[in-house]
PDB file of C-alpha atoms in Angstrom:
ATOM      1  CA  MET A  14      -5.291  15.317  79.688  1.00 45.00           C
ATOM      2  CA  LYS A  15      -8.133  17.430  78.309  1.00 63.00           C
ATOM      3  CA  ARG A  16      -9.010  16.723  74.700  1.00 86.00           C
ATOM      4  CA  GLY A  17     -10.893  19.937  73.959  1.00 91.00           C
ATOM      5  CA  LYS A  18     -13.614  22.269  75.134  1.00 93.00           C
ATOM      6  CA  ILE A  19     -17.196  21.751  73.933  1.00 93.00           C
ATOM      7  CA  LEU A  20     -20.099  24.153  74.358  1.00 90.00           C
ATOM      8  CA  LEU A  21     -23.234  22.011  74.614  1.00 92.00           C
ATOM      9  CA  ILE A  22     -26.513  23.848  73.983  1.00 87.00           C
ATOM     10  CA  ASP A  23     -29.722  21.935  74.691  1.00 89.00           C
ATOM     11  CA  ASP A  24     -33.043  22.854  76.296  1.00 84.00           C
ATOM     12  CA  ASN A  25     -33.596  19.346  77.659  1.00 87.00           C
ATOM     13  CA  GLU A  26     -31.955  19.032  81.072  1.00 90.00           C
ATOM     14  CA  VAL A  27     -31.689  15.223  80.882  1.00 91.00           C
ATOM     15  CA  ASP A  28     -30.082  15.246  77.414  1.00 91.00           C
ATOM     16  CA  LEU A  29     -27.750  18.022  78.531  1.00 89.00           C
ATOM     17  CA  HIS A  30     -26.617  16.089  81.593  1.00 93.00           C
ATOM     18  CA  LEU A  31     -26.263  12.690  79.877  1.00 94.00           C
ATOM     19  CA  THR A  32     -24.331  14.111  76.925  1.00 95.00           C
ATOM     20  CA  LYS A  33     -22.037  15.998  79.283  1.00 95.00           C
ATOM     21  CA  ILE A  34     -21.297  12.781  81.199  1.00 95.00           C
ATOM     22  CA  LEU A  35     -20.573  10.858  77.972  1.00 95.00           C
ATOM     23  CA  LEU A  36     -18.156  13.513  76.734  1.00 95.00           C
ATOM     24  CA  GLU A  37     -16.404  14.140  80.045  1.00 95.00           C
ATOM     25  CA  LYS A  38     -15.914  10.386  80.424  1.00 94.00           C
ATOM     26  CA  VAL A  39     -13.562  10.458  77.418  1.00 94.00           C
ATOM     27  CA  GLY A  40     -11.705  13.606  78.480  1.00 93.00           C
ATOM     28  CA  TYR A  41     -13.550  16.589  77.013  1.00 95.00           C
ATOM     29  CA  THR A  42     -14.326  19.712  79.011  1.00 92.00           C
ATOM     30  CA  VAL A  43     -18.042  20.358  78.556  1.00 91.00           C
ATOM     31  CA  LEU A  44     -19.632  23.734  79.124  1.00 86.00           C
ATOM     32  CA  GLU A  45     -23.419  23.580  79.336  1.00 82.00           C
ATOM     33  CA  ASN A  46     -25.982  26.116  78.209  1.00 73.00           C
ATOM     34  CA  GLN A  47     -29.586  25.113  78.831  1.00 73.00           C
ATOM     35  CA  GLY A  48     -31.513  26.745  76.017  1.00 63.00           C
ATOM     36  CA  TRP A  49     -30.549  29.679  73.849  1.00 65.00           C
ATOM     37  CA  LEU A  50     -30.287  32.475  76.446  1.00 59.00           C
ATOM     38  CA  GLY A  51     -26.716  33.671  76.939  1.00 66.00           C
ATOM     39  CA  VAL A  52     -25.259  31.646  74.084  1.00 68.00           C
ATOM     40  CA  THR A  53     -23.719  34.594  72.232  1.00 70.00           C
ATOM     41  CA  LYS A  54     -21.835  35.804  75.296  1.00 73.00           C
ATOM     42  CA  GLY A  55     -20.949  32.237  76.230  1.00 71.00           C
ATOM     43  CA  ILE A  56     -19.317  31.547  72.895  1.00 77.00           C
ATOM     44  CA  LYS A  57     -17.282  34.752  72.998  1.00 75.00           C
ATOM     45  CA  PHE A  58     -16.074  34.296  76.580  1.00 74.00           C
ATOM     46  CA  LEU A  59     -15.654  30.518  76.654  1.00 79.00           C
ATOM     47  CA  ASN A  60     -13.987  30.199  73.248  1.00 83.00           C
ATOM     48  CA  PRO A  61     -14.961  26.544  72.730  1.00 90.00           C
ATOM     49  CA  ASP A  62     -13.237  24.180  70.322  1.00 92.00           C
ATOM     50  CA  LEU A  63     -16.645  22.948  69.136  1.00 93.00           C
ATOM     51  CA  VAL A  64     -20.337  23.784  69.585  1.00 93.00           C
ATOM     52  CA  LEU A  65     -22.851  20.957  69.893  1.00 93.00           C
ATOM     53  CA  LEU A  66     -26.243  22.546  69.205  1.00 89.00           C
ATOM     54  CA  ASP A  67     -29.659  20.993  69.731  1.00 89.00           C
ATOM     55  CA  VAL A  68     -31.977  21.868  66.853  1.00 86.00           C
ATOM     56  CA  ASN A  69     -35.361  21.297  68.463  1.00 78.00           C
ATOM     57  CA  MET A  70     -35.644  23.983  71.152  1.00 67.00           C
ATOM     58  CA  PRO A  71     -38.747  26.041  71.950  1.00 71.00           C
ATOM     59  CA  ALA A  72     -38.874  29.808  71.419  1.00 71.00           C
ATOM     60  CA  LEU A  73     -35.686  29.852  69.303  1.00 66.00           C
ATOM     61  CA  SER A  74     -34.724  26.706  67.413  1.00 71.00           C
ATOM     62  CA  GLY A  75     -31.106  25.668  67.107  1.00 69.00           C
ATOM     63  CA  ASP A  76     -30.994  26.441  63.398  1.00 72.00           C
ATOM     64  CA  SER A  77     -32.359  29.956  64.048  1.00 71.00           C
ATOM     65  CA  LEU A  78     -29.881  30.394  66.896  1.00 71.00           C
ATOM     66  CA  TYR A  79     -27.119  29.417  64.496  1.00 77.00           C
ATOM     67  CA  ASP A  80     -28.162  32.307  62.240  1.00 74.00           C
ATOM     68  CA  LEU A  81     -27.545  34.691  65.168  1.00 72.00           C
ATOM     69  CA  ILE A  82     -24.110  33.312  66.070  1.00 76.00           C
ATOM     70  CA  SER A  83     -22.811  32.251  62.653  1.00 78.00           C
ATOM     71  CA  THR A  84     -20.763  35.377  61.900  1.00 73.00           C
ATOM     72  CA  TYR A  85     -18.704  35.022  65.072  1.00 73.00           C
ATOM     73  CA  ILE A  86     -18.523  31.222  64.769  1.00 76.00           C
ATOM     74  CA  LYS A  87     -17.207  31.428  61.210  1.00 74.00           C
ATOM     75  CA  ALA A  88     -14.678  34.137  62.084  1.00 69.00           C
ATOM     76  CA  GLN A  89     -13.300  32.004  64.919  1.00 80.00           C
ATOM     77  CA  LYS A  90     -13.498  28.823  62.812  1.00 87.00           C
ATOM     78  CA  ILE A  91     -15.460  26.979  65.526  1.00 88.00           C
ATOM     79  CA  PRO A  92     -17.092  23.811  64.198  1.00 93.00           C
ATOM     80  CA  VAL A  93     -20.823  23.553  64.894  1.00 93.00           C
ATOM     81  CA  LEU A  94     -22.597  20.218  64.938  1.00 95.00           C
ATOM     82  CA  PHE A  95     -26.380  20.068  64.988  1.00 91.00           C
ATOM     83  CA  TYR A  96     -27.404  17.509  67.613  1.00 92.00           C
ATOM     84  CA  SER A  97     -30.970  16.297  67.473  1.00 90.00           C
ATOM     85  CA  SER A  98     -33.408  13.425  67.513  1.00 88.00           C
ATOM     86  CA  ILE A  99     -35.378  14.819  64.560  1.00 87.00           C
ATOM     87  CA  ASP A 100     -35.616  12.902  61.309  1.00 86.00           C
ATOM     88  CA  GLU A 101     -32.161  12.427  59.765  1.00 90.00           C
ATOM     89  CA  THR A 102     -33.313  13.526  56.305  1.00 91.00           C
ATOM     90  CA  HIS A 103     -34.516  16.838  57.752  1.00 88.00           C
ATOM     91  CA  LEU A 104     -31.320  17.193  59.764  1.00 88.00           C
ATOM     92  CA  LYS A 105     -29.198  16.674  56.621  1.00 92.00           C
ATOM     93  CA  LYS A 106     -31.201  19.365  54.821  1.00 91.00           C
ATOM     94  CA  LEU A 107     -30.738  21.782  57.732  1.00 88.00           C
ATOM     95  CA  LYS A 108     -26.995  21.113  57.773  1.00 90.00           C
ATOM     96  CA  ILE A 109     -26.709  21.959  54.092  1.00 89.00           C
ATOM     97  CA  MET A 110     -29.097  24.903  54.230  1.00 87.00           C
ATOM     98  CA  LYS A 111     -27.406  26.530  57.234  1.00 90.00           C
ATOM     99  CA  GLY A 112     -23.841  25.532  56.382  1.00 87.00           C
ATOM    100  CA  VAL A 113     -22.968  23.992  59.727  1.00 93.00           C
ATOM    101  CA  THR A 114     -20.038  21.622  59.967  1.00 93.00           C
ATOM    102  CA  ASP A 115     -22.031  18.413  60.490  1.00 95.00           C
ATOM    103  CA  TYR A 116     -24.818  16.772  62.479  1.00 95.00           C
ATOM    104  CA  ILE A 117     -25.245  13.938  64.964  1.00 94.00           C
ATOM    105  CA  ILE A 118     -28.434  12.034  65.750  1.00 93.00           C
ATOM    106  CA  LYS A 119     -29.035  11.934  69.520  1.00 92.00           C
ATOM    107  CA  GLY A 120     -28.449   8.437  70.856  1.00 90.00           C
ATOM    108  CA  ASP A 121     -25.737   7.564  68.314  1.00 93.00           C
ATOM    109  CA  ILE A 122     -22.835   7.488  70.756  1.00 93.00           C
ATOM    110  CA  ILE A 123     -20.346   6.130  68.225  1.00 94.00           C
ATOM    111  CA  GLN A 124     -20.968   9.056  65.869  1.00 95.00           C
ATOM    112  CA  LEU A 125     -20.942  11.467  68.821  1.00 95.00           C
ATOM    113  CA  TYR A 126     -17.416  10.412  69.790  1.00 95.00           C
ATOM    114  CA  LYS A 127     -16.173   9.980  66.218  1.00 96.00           C
ATOM    115  CA  LYS A 128     -17.362  13.310  64.808  1.00 96.00           C
ATOM    116  CA  ILE A 129     -16.460  15.395  67.839  1.00 96.00           C
ATOM    117  CA  SER A 130     -12.954  13.932  67.892  1.00 94.00           C
ATOM    118  CA  LEU A 131     -12.527  14.537  64.161  1.00 93.00           C
ATOM    119  CA  TYR A 132     -13.632  18.175  64.178  1.00 94.00           C
ATOM    120  CA  ILE A 133     -11.808  19.160  67.357  1.00 93.00           C
ATOM    121  CA  LYS A 134      -8.572  17.670  65.981  1.00 90.00           C
ATOM    122  CA  LYS A 135      -9.053  19.607  62.742  1.00 88.00           C
ATOM    123  CA  LYS A 136      -9.640  22.857  64.634  1.00 83.00           C
ATOM    124  CA  GLN A 137      -6.642  22.324  66.906  1.00 79.00           C
ATOM    125  CA  GLN A 138      -4.384  21.654  63.896  1.00 79.00           C
ATOM    126  CA  PHE A 139      -5.130  25.126  62.543  1.00 71.00           C
ATOM    127  CA  ASN A 140      -4.591  26.999  65.839  1.00 63.00           C
TER     128      ASN A 140
END
């Protein structure tokens, strides 16, 4: 049984692959987007239950990318979680400043599972 559909956006191929494996292992469908190119179309056509967005990407950072997609994301009520290995204090500030749903520090598998499960369940309750 599939638990939900996640759009994973990360420029790092290794992080993208490992995170996908971790999430598929517990039943999520994971759609990958390496970097920011094509994200807007991907969100509209894939209609994910949640977006997991790396913050530290070259050319267009995840928080700047969020600015571009936020109108559609908010209209569709898709939770967005910043996903990064940057300093947690900075990540908390970005979450508040941008108004994303939450954040997860890369490598914290317990929080990855816990927060994704929580926000996908909340979204599915309102659909």
